Amino acid sequence: MSARTAWQLLSTVQERAPEALESVLADPTVMAWALRLSRRLGRPADGTSSAAPLWADLGQFHALAAAAALLAGVPCALRVPAHRGMVWLPGAGMAGPVARRRWSEAEIRVDAEGAVVRGERGNVSLHRARPARVPERAPGWFPLRRLRAADGVTECGPWLDMVSPYRDFTRYPRSPDRMDDRRFRVWETRLADAYALLDRESPAEATALGAMVRALVPRSFSTAEGGLVASASSLDAFGLVTLSLPHDETQTAAILVHETRHQQLNALLSLVKLVRIPVDADGTPAAQRRLHFAPWRSDPRPVRGLLHGVFAFAGVGRFWLAHRGHVTGTEAQRADFEFAVLREQLGEAVAALLGDEDLTEEGRLFVGEVARTVAAWEGEDVAAAPAALARHHCALRRAVWRARHLELPASVADRFARAWTAGAAAPELPPSTLRPRPELIRPDTFGSLARLRLSAPTAFTRRRRRADSAGEFVLRAGAAAVAGDAEEAVRGYARWAARDPSDPEAWIGAALALPDPDRSAGTALLLERPEAVRGVLRALEAAGDSRCPAPGEIAGWLGGSRD
């Protein structure tokens, strides 16, 4: 297959129907294919993986030319790759199966009426609707499906891509997913309602979404009621967002705003250097010098990752701030909670960013603007119940993150253990060191339960009862804390700690469940430096101390009291 033939065809399309070529090139998966192929050719030993043979990856250039010719109505005949019998027409869809083998060649013949895709197994006929339009659904043809409004006619957003082989950010080529019409309508309704909500309440976000996001890739992901959604964007596919089905249109709108902001920052970072990339002596990029606590994530993040999170969630915070003015009842409680959480988290993250030496001067100015936006939110009133749950949620995530990823040096922990055993006062606590421990991470339950209680109180009560009857001690403790039942929460966390004494989340949860009047200096230290408490406990255990002090005892001692 000659690339010159495809190039000449693309030039002809550009002369006759430039909008057809633009439609094909604007497919984000074309960018994904091109960048991955470029890396494969330029650095074949860098670990870039593809299940496609090189001839097939290269041959997709012919598929690109054939797709442009089909949309423009320019006659041609080209040989193109087929994966499991399926032929990719970028910006249009997938045709097949026309072959049986894992990889084979097929032929596309385009004329003024449409196209025929021929392979060893059979043919697929495509008919052009009108210039620069994707052919309608037909036997053997799986088009990109444009999102439509509630009337079923008006196009109101991007297309849903369930077929393009390069739509996955980590695995390619990928075979088409099958989605029946009922499931597709659920997605279409959820997304159309979210687009309409943004148009009404957040016009700026709606405009950015329309300009930045061209395609959405539905993915499967089991979520709790009103809980988390899996979503992602990639520099390799600007304009493409993958996401699992959100709980409702409001959550969908928030996710779309979040991913749009990632797209915006990716575009800006290609033009302006906001972060210095440290290099080794040989000039190759090195690891970031510092890792940070990103309040919305469970793993430590480098400055660039934290910058992405700050910018994305600043947009989401602005969305929830606006949404609060349009809703009442449980939806207002939910919006208050989301806004209060992001206000606190962003304040902490922005301060960490501004203290990182790897921000450029432009980056510092950029983060400073975000910081001013977040600071202006401090005057916003939030209802008492969601405000209290937001504070609890943020404190829990912060303390658990510290217990997982920070530690006292072993020699320091041993020194503290010896002082405890000797009955001496605790030495002054030194700073902790970072040791990322991804194996300790598990899904957050408190946040999901808090959202459920605020947005669907009856469903929360049912969930709490199920946890009680099933003996789910982690959920029982968290649900009691969310409900404000301090006594039951402390008992629940005690059961959790008894089941797994080494898990600091249990005693952190117990400390947070205590009402403020019942908290001591030891409680405060346990929440502020849980890694120190954990380190001393582990050192005492390693030394064979038989008294097994409780975490609260060690925390009180570290805080200046042996009581």
Tab-separated table of N, CA, C and O in Angstrom, residues 28 144-147 157-163 167 179 184 187-188 190-192 194-195 209 212-219 231-233 239-243 252 255-256 259-260 263:
chain	number	residue	atom	x	y	z
A	28	PRO	N	-10.812	12.719	17.444
A	28	PRO	CA	-9.702	12.623	18.399
A	28	PRO	C	-8.919	11.322	18.299
A	28	PRO	O	-7.734	11.280	18.625
A	144	LEU	N	-20.352	6.284	14.160
A	144	LEU	CA	-20.303	7.143	15.336
A	144	LEU	C	-21.668	7.801	15.471
A	144	LEU	O	-22.188	8.373	14.505
A	145	ARG	N	-22.242	7.748	16.663
A	145	ARG	CA	-23.632	8.196	16.844
A	145	ARG	C	-23.649	9.541	17.552
A	145	ARG	O	-23.177	9.669	18.683
A	146	ARG	N	-24.168	10.539	16.877
A	146	ARG	CA	-24.214	11.897	17.409
A	146	ARG	C	-25.252	12.004	18.523
A	146	ARG	O	-26.360	11.481	18.407
A	147	LEU	N	-24.879	12.666	19.607
A	147	LEU	CA	-25.792	12.883	20.730
A	147	LEU	C	-26.927	13.816	20.300
A	147	LEU	O	-26.704	14.845	19.678
A	157	GLY	N	-24.632	17.824	20.978
A	157	GLY	CA	-23.332	17.605	21.605
A	157	GLY	C	-22.443	16.729	20.748
A	157	GLY	O	-22.626	16.611	19.530
A	158	PRO	N	-21.487	16.055	21.368
A	158	PRO	CA	-20.520	15.237	20.628
A	158	PRO	C	-21.122	13.916	20.201
A	158	PRO	O	-22.295	13.638	20.429
A	159	TRP	N	-20.299	13.080	19.566
A	159	TRP	CA	-20.765	11.746	19.262
A	159	TRP	C	-20.325	10.780	20.359
A	159	TRP	O	-19.372	11.030	21.093
A	160	LEU	N	-21.050	9.689	20.484
A	160	LEU	CA	-20.666	8.601	21.381
A	160	LEU	C	-19.867	7.591	20.551
A	160	LEU	O	-20.371	7.049	19.566
A	161	ASP	N	-18.645	7.377	20.948
A	161	ASP	CA	-17.742	6.502	20.194
A	161	ASP	C	-17.612	5.169	20.924
A	161	ASP	O	-16.959	5.079	21.961
A	162	MET	N	-18.227	4.155	20.371
A	162	MET	CA	-18.124	2.803	20.927
A	162	MET	C	-17.430	1.860	19.957
A	162	MET	O	-17.438	0.646	20.151
A	163	VAL	N	-16.816	2.430	18.901
A	163	VAL	CA	-16.317	1.568	17.826
A	163	VAL	C	-14.867	1.826	17.424
A	163	VAL	O	-14.184	0.894	16.988
A	167	ARG	N	-9.829	4.347	20.553
A	167	ARG	CA	-10.573	5.147	21.534
A	167	ARG	C	-10.123	4.871	22.969
A	167	ARG	O	-10.501	5.588	23.888
A	179	MET	N	-23.802	-1.924	22.042
A	179	MET	CA	-24.751	-1.306	22.963
A	179	MET	C	-26.127	-1.310	22.305
A	179	MET	O	-26.301	-0.749	21.215
A	184	PHE	N	-28.389	2.635	24.864
A	184	PHE	CA	-27.943	3.866	24.214
A	184	PHE	C	-28.849	5.032	24.592
A	184	PHE	O	-28.375	6.143	24.830
A	187	TRP	N	-27.932	6.441	27.982
A	187	TRP	CA	-26.772	7.331	27.867
A	187	TRP	C	-27.162	8.662	27.208
A	187	TRP	O	-26.777	9.733	27.677
A	188	GLU	N	-27.893	8.572	26.121
A	188	GLU	CA	-28.240	9.781	25.372
A	188	GLU	C	-29.075	10.728	26.232
A	188	GLU	O	-28.825	11.946	26.269
A	190	ARG	N	-29.216	10.857	29.580
A	190	ARG	CA	-28.403	11.371	30.677
A	190	ARG	C	-27.497	12.509	30.196
A	190	ARG	O	-27.381	13.554	30.836
A	191	LEU	N	-26.867	12.309	29.065
A	191	LEU	CA	-25.951	13.320	28.543
A	191	LEU	C	-26.701	14.547	28.029
A	191	LEU	O	-26.280	15.688	28.274
A	192	ALA	N	-27.810	14.332	27.315
A	192	ALA	CA	-28.575	15.472	26.795
A	192	ALA	C	-29.095	16.326	27.938
A	192	ALA	O	-29.073	17.570	27.866
A	194	ALA	N	-27.708	16.644	30.850
A	194	ALA	CA	-26.556	17.351	31.427
A	194	ALA	C	-26.173	18.564	30.580
A	194	ALA	O	-25.870	19.638	31.111
A	195	TYR	N	-26.183	18.406	29.260
A	195	TYR	CA	-25.872	19.537	28.384
A	195	TYR	C	-26.907	20.652	28.571
A	195	TYR	O	-26.562	21.835	28.614
A	209	LEU	N	-17.255	23.342	27.018
A	209	LEU	CA	-17.527	21.937	26.712
A	209	LEU	C	-17.773	21.751	25.220
A	209	LEU	O	-17.217	20.837	24.588
A	212	MET	N	-14.414	22.096	23.359
A	212	MET	CA	-13.285	21.234	23.704
A	212	MET	C	-13.551	19.740	23.515
A	212	MET	O	-12.626	18.985	23.232
A	213	VAL	N	-14.778	19.302	23.719
A	213	VAL	CA	-15.056	17.860	23.738
A	213	VAL	C	-15.829	17.479	22.489
A	213	VAL	O	-16.959	17.926	22.283
A	214	ARG	N	-15.212	16.619	21.685
A	214	ARG	CA	-15.831	16.227	20.411
A	214	ARG	C	-16.431	14.824	20.476
A	214	ARG	O	-17.368	14.516	19.735
A	215	ALA	N	-15.870	13.969	21.343
A	215	ALA	CA	-16.336	12.587	21.405
A	215	ALA	C	-16.314	12.088	22.845
A	215	ALA	O	-15.422	12.438	23.625
A	216	LEU	N	-17.302	11.272	23.178
A	216	LEU	CA	-17.398	10.630	24.491
A	216	LEU	C	-17.383	9.126	24.294
A	216	LEU	O	-18.060	8.591	23.415
A	217	VAL	N	-16.594	8.447	25.112
A	217	VAL	CA	-16.494	6.991	25.047
A	217	VAL	C	-17.135	6.398	26.291
A	217	VAL	O	-16.599	6.534	27.392
A	218	PRO	N	-18.318	5.776	26.165
A	218	PRO	CA	-18.935	5.120	27.330
A	218	PRO	C	-18.083	3.932	27.773
A	218	PRO	O	-17.550	3.183	26.945
A	219	ARG	N	-17.953	3.778	29.083
A	219	ARG	CA	-17.228	2.628	29.610
A	219	ARG	C	-18.025	2.039	30.763
A	219	ARG	O	-18.824	2.724	31.395
A	231	SER	N	-13.712	8.486	34.919
A	231	SER	CA	-13.609	9.335	33.733
A	231	SER	C	-12.151	9.671	33.492
A	231	SER	O	-11.335	9.640	34.412
A	232	ALA	N	-11.814	9.979	32.243
A	232	ALA	CA	-10.417	10.272	31.921
A	232	ALA	C	-10.330	11.042	30.613
A	232	ALA	O	-11.214	10.969	29.758
A	233	SER	N	-9.223	11.791	30.484
A	233	SER	CA	-8.840	12.451	29.234
A	233	SER	C	-7.373	12.109	28.981
A	233	SER	O	-6.685	11.595	29.851
A	239	GLY	N	-9.867	16.225	22.860
A	239	GLY	CA	-11.262	16.262	22.476
A	239	GLY	C	-12.029	14.997	22.794
A	239	GLY	O	-13.237	14.931	22.560
A	240	LEU	N	-11.334	13.983	23.352
A	240	LEU	CA	-11.979	12.715	23.680
A	240	LEU	C	-12.042	12.548	25.191
A	240	LEU	O	-11.065	12.804	25.904
A	241	VAL	N	-13.191	12.118	25.692
A	241	VAL	CA	-13.386	11.859	27.123
A	241	VAL	C	-14.004	10.486	27.276
A	241	VAL	O	-14.975	10.156	26.579
A	242	THR	N	-13.445	9.673	28.167
A	242	THR	CA	-14.078	8.403	28.511
A	242	THR	C	-14.741	8.559	29.873
A	242	THR	O	-14.221	9.247	30.752
A	243	LEU	N	-15.891	7.926	30.057
A	243	LEU	CA	-16.577	8.004	31.348
A	243	LEU	C	-17.544	6.854	31.504
A	243	LEU	O	-18.083	6.333	30.521
A	252	THR	N	-23.410	14.072	35.913
A	252	THR	CA	-22.880	14.051	34.550
A	252	THR	C	-22.328	15.409	34.161
A	252	THR	O	-21.228	15.514	33.597
A	255	ILE	N	-18.981	16.003	35.883
A	255	ILE	CA	-17.911	15.222	35.263
A	255	ILE	C	-17.477	15.850	33.939
A	255	ILE	O	-16.280	15.945	33.627
A	256	LEU	N	-18.435	16.299	33.149
A	256	LEU	CA	-18.099	16.918	31.863
A	256	LEU	C	-17.325	18.217	32.064
A	256	LEU	O	-16.382	18.507	31.312
A	259	GLU	N	-13.664	17.170	33.037
A	259	GLU	CA	-12.834	16.712	31.921
A	259	GLU	C	-12.585	17.817	30.898
A	259	GLU	O	-11.528	17.850	30.259
A	260	THR	N	-13.533	18.724	30.738
A	260	THR	CA	-13.300	19.870	29.847
A	260	THR	C	-12.150	20.720	30.353
A	260	THR	O	-11.307	21.192	29.574
A	263	GLN	N	-8.957	19.262	29.413
A	263	GLN	CA	-8.657	19.541	28.008
A	263	GLN	C	-8.120	20.966	27.850
A	263	GLN	O	-7.166	21.207	27.102
